[in-house]
Amino acid sequence: MTPTAHPLAPDVRMVSTRDLVWLIAALALVILPHTLRAPWWLTLLTLCLYAWRFYYSLNRVPLPSRWLVIAVAAVAMLGVWVEYRTLFGRQPGILLLMLFSGLKLLETRSHRDATAAAFLGYFLIITNFLYTQSIPTALLMGAALFTITATLVGFSAPNRAPRANLRTATVLLAHAAPAALVLFLLFPRAQGPLWGLPQDAYSALTGLSETMAPGNISSLAQSDAIAFRAEFEGELPPQPLRYWRGPVMWDFDGRTWRMGSPFLSTFEPPSGGRATYRYAVVLEPHNHNWLFALETAASLPENARYTEDGLILGRTLVRGRLRYEISSMIAPTSDVEEHPNLLRRAQLLPAGFNPKAVALAAQWRAAARSDDDVLSRAITFLRQGGYAYTLEPPLLGPDSVDEFLFVTKAGFCEHFSSAFVFLMRAAGVPARVVTGYQGGDLNPFDRIITVRQSDAHAWAEVFIRSRGWLRVDPTAAAVPGRIESGIARAVPETQQPLIMRPELEWLRGLRYQWEAAAHKWNVWVLGYNPERQRDLMSYIGVRDADWRSLTATLFTVLGIMTLLLLLWSLRRLARPDPVQRAWRAFCLKLAAHGVERTPSEGPRDYAARAARALPSARRPILTIAGLYISLRYGPQVTAGRVTQLRRLVRELRLT
Amino acid sequence: MIAGLLDRNPRFANWLYGFKPPEHGTIILVHRRVYILPARMGVLFGATLALLLIGSINYALALGFALTFFLAGMGLVGMVHTARNLARIGVSAGRAEAVFAGESMQFRLYLDGRARFDRPAILARHLGSGAQFVVDIPALGIAEVVLDAPAQRRGWMPIGRVLLETRFPLGMFRAWSYVEPDARCLVYPKPERTPLPPPSAESAVGALRSQAAGNDDFSGLRTYQLSDSPRHVAWKAVARSDGMFTKQFTGEAAAELWLDWRLLPAALGLEQRLSRLAGWVISAERGGAHYGLRLPGVEIAPGRGHVHAAACLEALALYQPS
């Protein structure tokens, strides 16, 4: 229409120093967690770019030329490439985004650029969630969300006091919360990645692996990370029964045990056991497809498969927190049948290793009448051998079993189980190593058992012809305290993680509460998935909800909410002040008795005329008018006098 | 394109905007009159949301979903807040001082917030001239908007259509409304500076001295008024005391000057005649003369002072040849 610039259009309004301070603060808040992961020089560079832009603004000099910005970007990208050898992985990609936030600031002149930078800030928030979605992260990012929003409000109202803008941002977010909740619950959720993820997407996950070598589990045992949580219906299994079975190791090369490729088999529920426990497991992502269950699984989770050696496999790799329901039976009657090939595989040993252990096993075999006898000799040997349990075992040479059994005599569960299975196989008894977790921490607040990586354990299973596969825990035989009271009593205090030391009782209490909250968070917020969505929909009466019914429900609810908000805001506008309302009611009452106010008539004249026309109500009419005039035009309005006016109008009786 | 269409079809525009101009009294921007559409930043925001959603689905990020939905909810709420920022404002027009053609009319609008919250960053734009003004209306308060528009012709000039717009609070939506209040500005003819006509034969009483002579006849000092010419300020007297003083001159008080249409050369067109007469009125008033105005069918008796000058100029502004 006209060539004049539009003063509200963001591309013509220049950013002020105040806007810039807000923007930089918001961006700094967003990249704060990234600075812990980024190389130090990149963090420093990004902060320098922020500071550089701020310097430009303070000194009111023109911004650097585009070429300089491009040069800085090129150098930084080269640096990232040198660091990661790629620009397209998850970590390098995120770091580049972080860097671009600084570069974007350097070319920010108008509010349009600044708004784009703020949107980049919103996007950077989500990159933090790729690493962790814990409650502290959520809180910090909530603060960042708030700051960016306040920044945006500041852009659109440059002359307003920052406090007023903060209030507006608060109101906006508070009003957005119900809509966000509805969207979160009802937005049709698609499962799984839309396309292939970068190679390094899951590299940071920890847990048991397909192999077991000396040192694997003991390094895992120093990690405080949670492996899974189990929530039992009814009674809890006592500590010594909490063997959470995982990968089974069959093949030994003298140093490393491997599980080999698992053979699938059909699952047959066991019978005759002592007790059955029903529970739900919330498994942390570990980038493998096996699931953990208390020994022995009595039912399988949905869609799970079962292997010949009793491992439960999920449908896909566990890359997100997974919840499944399962039940287990303690000590069922075991299957005495086993495939001869498997039994043969369970007796294989690499030739030429550990001669002393082989000789010892041969000696037991010669003296023993049965496999049972060999087994009890081995257990006695371990129990009386004076072995020590330590998280920092001495390094072992090629004959690792010999060295452990006869020289160092100190080790972790992997040393005990490895040596025991070796001895059994050398004596001709089929045996295998089982890895998994033992124990778990009961949280007294929500009765959930938390199993950490530090509970990682390895034990053995031997096959006795009349009794089938039997669990033998050589660590328990050698160091009984490990199983009965957990790792805390078994290793010297100085080796324990800080939190496990007994003198920090109060700290542990605090931690239990925190973990109960974190578990709820995991299950209800992070674990909300399509199945839960369907449950919710059937709860509100929509069976077999698909994306169509979800979308319909979503739009209906959102539409109603928007309408309510609109009505609320209009109503808030439409309401005149109480004094005016009372006066209007008064005029209506008088008009009903024939004294209508003419538009040009002031309150004093009108009241005088009404008092003449209705002499019986002369006094109240004049009082009301006087009160109204003093409230409307007088210097001070007190709540008491407003109430008095309303009461007088209400009580006015005209005849 | 649409704007051009609306300009050419005022009746269609009236139907579309839902009011018939000009509107009398205080105009309330009821919600029916407030329009809202996403601004360009809103489109960019939508694109950001789409990216966030795709990222959340791809990486199965529960908090990513939460963030996306929070922002989506905020966009929705922001829309309502943007509409609310404009809804139910009361617009009333103030008096516009008369100006000469070629000068700038100053239309005053009063925006009454009529709400317990403040309404920041409201743009008023005069569609005719493109003049714009951004105001913040305080809570329970009124803000004044001054819109400049060039006065191109003499006569009553209506304010025309005014756009009110806001993008507060997030800049993602643009809410706007049109008003056309009952405000007008009187535009006098553009004055043409020519020497005053000689006192005519009809100016019976006394003789008019020349303007220069009248200015020389010092009669005393009075306090300075804003309208006084700086040439008449008694600078010496000002230097001696705190106040400002103006030198008063007396011309021949009784001298009568008729500014007559018929005195003008016959070759002049209507507007030129009016311009010249307007210039005479100003000169005569400044000179302190006792003057009257005669137009075909209009006669204003001799007088002096601001009110008299304004009456003369108004007659010139509104003169229509019969």
mmCIF file of C-alpha atoms in Angstrom, chain A residues 1-2 4-11 90 111-113 115-116 119-120 122-123 125-126 129-130 132-134 137-138 145 149 152-154 156-160 164-165 167-168 171-177 179-180 183-185 187 189-198 201-202 521 525-528 558 562 565-566 568-570 572-576, chain B residues 3-4 7 31 39-46 48 51-81 83-88 113-123 125-136 140 163 165-172 174 178:
data_model
loop_
_atom_site.group_PDB
_atom_site.id
_atom_site.type_symbol
_atom_site.label_atom_id
_atom_site.label_comp_id
_atom_site.label_asym_id
_atom_site.label_seq_id
_atom_site.Cartn_x
_atom_site.Cartn_y
_atom_site.Cartn_z
ATOM 1 C CA MET A 1 0.000 0.000 0.000
ATOM 2 C CA THR A 2 2.590 2.518 1.102
ATOM 3 C CA THR A 4 6.842 3.364 4.510
ATOM 4 C CA ALA A 5 8.420 0.695 6.667
ATOM 5 C CA HIS A 6 6.158 -1.212 8.990
ATOM 6 C CA PRO A 7 7.310 -0.446 12.538
ATOM 7 C CA LEU A 8 6.058 -3.777 13.901
ATOM 8 C CA ALA A 9 7.642 -5.877 11.161
ATOM 9 C CA PRO A 10 10.567 -7.746 12.694
ATOM 10 C CA ASP A 11 12.891 -7.176 9.764
ATOM 11 C CA ARG A 90 25.119 -36.968 16.314
ATOM 12 C CA HIS A 111 14.452 -8.674 15.268
ATOM 13 C CA ARG A 112 13.870 -11.150 12.494
ATOM 14 C CA ASP A 113 17.400 -12.537 12.896
ATOM 15 C CA THR A 115 13.741 -14.351 16.474
ATOM 16 C CA ALA A 116 15.370 -16.942 14.242
ATOM 17 C CA PHE A 119 13.935 -20.500 17.487
ATOM 18 C CA LEU A 120 17.373 -22.068 17.125
ATOM 19 C CA TYR A 122 14.218 -23.890 21.054
ATOM 20 C CA PHE A 123 15.758 -26.428 18.740
ATOM 21 C CA ILE A 125 16.787 -27.601 23.819
ATOM 22 C CA ILE A 126 15.770 -30.836 22.165
ATOM 23 C CA PHE A 129 17.342 -34.667 25.383
ATOM 24 C CA LEU A 130 19.327 -36.916 23.068
ATOM 25 C CA THR A 132 19.584 -37.409 28.965
ATOM 26 C CA GLN A 133 15.946 -36.890 29.797
ATOM 27 C CA SER A 134 16.332 -36.858 33.564
ATOM 28 C CA THR A 137 17.676 -31.778 32.616
ATOM 29 C CA ALA A 138 13.946 -31.264 32.247
ATOM 30 C CA LEU A 145 12.157 -22.484 27.531
ATOM 31 C CA THR A 149 9.856 -17.133 25.582
ATOM 32 C CA LEU A 152 10.495 -13.279 22.374
ATOM 33 C CA VAL A 153 7.932 -11.314 24.363
ATOM 34 C CA GLY A 154 10.588 -8.650 24.867
ATOM 35 C CA SER A 156 7.459 -7.733 20.482
ATOM 36 C CA ALA A 157 7.167 -5.144 23.265
ATOM 37 C CA PRO A 158 10.455 -3.230 23.296
ATOM 38 C CA ASN A 159 9.319 -0.406 25.559
ATOM 39 C CA ARG A 160 7.890 -2.560 28.290
ATOM 40 C CA ALA A 164 6.025 -7.182 32.819
ATOM 41 C CA ASN A 165 7.461 -9.257 29.979
ATOM 42 C CA ARG A 167 4.888 -11.976 33.739
ATOM 43 C CA THR A 168 3.499 -12.276 30.228
ATOM 44 C CA VAL A 171 1.003 -16.402 31.749
ATOM 45 C CA LEU A 172 1.651 -17.723 28.243
ATOM 46 C CA LEU A 173 3.372 -20.852 29.489
ATOM 47 C CA ALA A 174 0.749 -21.405 32.177
ATOM 48 C CA HIS A 175 -1.995 -21.152 29.592
ATOM 49 C CA ALA A 176 -0.054 -23.395 27.220
ATOM 50 C CA ALA A 177 0.370 -26.133 29.846
ATOM 51 C CA ALA A 179 -2.881 -27.695 25.734
ATOM 52 C CA ALA A 180 0.577 -29.250 25.983
ATOM 53 C CA LEU A 183 -1.284 -32.919 23.000
ATOM 54 C CA PHE A 184 1.185 -35.069 24.908
ATOM 55 C CA LEU A 185 -1.504 -37.542 25.854
ATOM 56 C CA PHE A 187 -1.199 -36.788 19.781
ATOM 57 C CA ARG A 189 2.431 -41.453 18.528
ATOM 58 C CA ALA A 190 4.393 -43.252 15.895
ATOM 59 C CA GLN A 191 6.912 -45.747 17.143
ATOM 60 C CA GLY A 192 10.486 -45.893 16.136
ATOM 61 C CA PRO A 193 12.879 -44.046 13.879
ATOM 62 C CA LEU A 194 11.661 -42.568 10.594
ATOM 63 C CA TRP A 195 15.047 -43.122 9.012
ATOM 64 C CA GLY A 196 18.434 -44.545 9.898
ATOM 65 C CA LEU A 197 20.151 -42.912 12.821
ATOM 66 C CA PRO A 198 23.792 -41.873 12.861
ATOM 67 C CA ALA A 201 23.639 -42.719 18.259
ATOM 68 C CA TYR A 202 23.842 -45.414 20.930
ATOM 69 C CA TRP A 521 9.152 -39.923 35.884
ATOM 70 C CA VAL A 525 6.536 -39.282 31.414
ATOM 71 C CA LEU A 526 9.351 -40.864 29.473
ATOM 72 C CA GLY A 527 7.664 -44.253 29.149
ATOM 73 C CA TYR A 528 4.439 -42.913 27.662
ATOM 74 C CA LEU A 558 -8.040 -28.485 21.846
ATOM 75 C CA THR A 562 -9.098 -22.558 22.875
ATOM 76 C CA LEU A 565 -9.566 -19.376 26.777
ATOM 77 C CA LEU A 566 -11.066 -16.968 24.268
ATOM 78 C CA TRP A 568 -12.310 -16.151 29.444
ATOM 79 C CA SER A 569 -10.186 -13.404 27.949
ATOM 80 C CA LEU A 570 -13.196 -11.667 26.399
ATOM 81 C CA ARG A 572 -12.297 -10.406 31.454
ATOM 82 C CA LEU A 573 -12.409 -7.563 29.013
ATOM 83 C CA ALA A 574 -16.142 -7.147 28.961
ATOM 84 C CA ARG A 575 -16.668 -6.797 32.686
ATOM 85 C CA PRO A 576 -16.931 -3.142 33.606
ATOM 86 C CA ALA B 3 -5.885 -3.773 -0.873
ATOM 87 C CA GLY B 4 -6.323 -2.217 -4.299
ATOM 88 C CA ASP B 7 -9.855 0.751 -2.310
ATOM 89 C CA HIS B 31 -14.028 -9.415 18.400
ATOM 90 C CA ALA B 39 2.807 -13.474 10.589
ATOM 91 C CA ARG B 40 5.930 -14.555 8.739
ATOM 92 C CA MET B 41 7.601 -15.367 12.060
ATOM 93 C CA GLY B 42 4.637 -17.608 12.836
ATOM 94 C CA VAL B 43 5.312 -19.589 9.677
ATOM 95 C CA LEU B 44 8.959 -19.945 10.670
ATOM 96 C CA PHE B 45 7.817 -21.049 14.105
ATOM 97 C CA GLY B 46 5.576 -23.654 12.510
ATOM 98 C CA THR B 48 10.585 -25.183 13.739
ATOM 99 C CA LEU B 51 11.389 -30.172 12.798
ATOM 100 C CA LEU B 52 11.073 -30.681 16.536
ATOM 101 C CA LEU B 53 8.230 -33.139 16.035
ATOM 102 C CA ILE B 54 10.147 -35.153 13.455
ATOM 103 C CA GLY B 55 13.183 -35.242 15.723
ATOM 104 C CA SER B 56 11.077 -36.378 18.665
ATOM 105 C CA ILE B 57 9.452 -39.171 16.676
ATOM 106 C CA ASN B 58 12.723 -40.307 15.174
ATOM 107 C CA TYR B 59 14.641 -40.504 18.401
ATOM 108 C CA ALA B 60 11.572 -41.405 20.506
ATOM 109 C CA LEU B 61 12.250 -38.489 22.827
ATOM 110 C CA ALA B 62 9.465 -38.161 25.370
ATOM 111 C CA LEU B 63 10.739 -34.779 26.489
ATOM 112 C CA GLY B 64 11.123 -33.789 22.866
ATOM 113 C CA PHE B 65 7.410 -34.424 22.453
ATOM 114 C CA ALA B 66 6.754 -32.486 25.627
ATOM 115 C CA LEU B 67 8.767 -29.519 24.324
ATOM 116 C CA THR B 68 7.115 -29.634 20.899
ATOM 117 C CA PHE B 69 3.653 -29.743 22.394
ATOM 118 C CA PHE B 70 4.439 -27.024 24.897
ATOM 119 C CA LEU B 71 5.532 -24.780 22.072
ATOM 120 C CA ALA B 72 2.515 -25.730 19.972
ATOM 121 C CA GLY B 73 0.255 -24.917 22.907
ATOM 122 C CA MET B 74 2.084 -21.649 23.341
ATOM 123 C CA GLY B 75 1.511 -20.762 19.699
ATOM 124 C CA LEU B 76 -2.194 -21.459 20.140
ATOM 125 C CA VAL B 77 -2.394 -19.445 23.340
ATOM 126 C CA GLY B 78 -0.300 -16.708 21.743
ATOM 127 C CA MET B 79 -2.922 -16.404 19.037
ATOM 128 C CA VAL B 80 -5.638 -15.809 21.597
ATOM 129 C CA HIS B 81 -3.446 -13.327 23.454
ATOM 130 C CA ALA B 83 -6.351 -11.132 19.439
ATOM 131 C CA ARG B 84 -7.045 -10.117 23.016
ATOM 132 C CA ASN B 85 -4.452 -7.375 22.804
ATOM 133 C CA LEU B 86 -6.641 -5.593 20.287
ATOM 134 C CA ALA B 87 -10.109 -6.775 21.217
ATOM 135 C CA ARG B 88 -12.499 -4.324 22.803
ATOM 136 C CA GLY B 113 -7.619 0.010 26.817
ATOM 137 C CA ARG B 114 -10.779 -0.760 28.808
ATOM 138 C CA ALA B 115 -8.970 -3.626 30.509
ATOM 139 C CA ARG B 116 -7.083 -4.405 33.659
ATOM 140 C CA PHE B 117 -4.028 -5.459 31.705
ATOM 141 C CA ASP B 118 -1.801 -3.305 29.575
ATOM 142 C CA ARG B 119 -1.816 -3.561 25.810
ATOM 143 C CA PRO B 120 1.696 -3.042 24.497
ATOM 144 C CA ALA B 121 2.890 -2.310 21.004
ATOM 145 C CA ILE B 122 -0.240 -1.306 19.141
ATOM 146 C CA LEU B 123 0.324 0.192 15.745
ATOM 147 C CA ARG B 125 -1.568 3.481 10.592
ATOM 148 C CA HIS B 126 -3.314 6.095 8.557
ATOM 149 C CA LEU B 127 -4.049 4.261 5.368
ATOM 150 C CA GLY B 128 -4.344 7.363 3.276
ATOM 151 C CA SER B 129 -0.952 8.813 4.095
ATOM 152 C CA GLY B 130 0.899 5.819 5.490
ATOM 153 C CA ALA B 131 1.640 7.709 8.691
ATOM 154 C CA GLN B 132 2.106 5.330 11.584
ATOM 155 C CA PHE B 133 2.381 5.452 15.299
ATOM 156 C CA VAL B 134 3.111 2.728 17.868
ATOM 157 C CA VAL B 135 1.697 3.068 21.383
ATOM 158 C CA ASP B 136 1.493 1.079 24.583
ATOM 159 C CA LEU B 140 -7.041 0.880 32.690
ATOM 160 C CA LEU B 163 -5.521 0.365 10.610
ATOM 161 C CA GLU B 165 -2.485 -3.744 14.421
ATOM 162 C CA THR B 166 -0.571 -5.718 17.010
ATOM 163 C CA ARG B 167 1.771 -8.685 17.109
ATOM 164 C CA PHE B 168 2.208 -8.855 20.832
ATOM 165 C CA PRO B 169 3.128 -11.085 22.699
ATOM 166 C CA LEU B 170 5.107 -13.489 20.512
ATOM 167 C CA GLY B 171 5.223 -11.852 17.099
ATOM 168 C CA MET B 172 3.906 -15.029 15.526
ATOM 169 C CA ARG B 174 -0.723 -10.433 13.430
ATOM 170 C CA TYR B 178 -9.920 -1.122 10.726
#
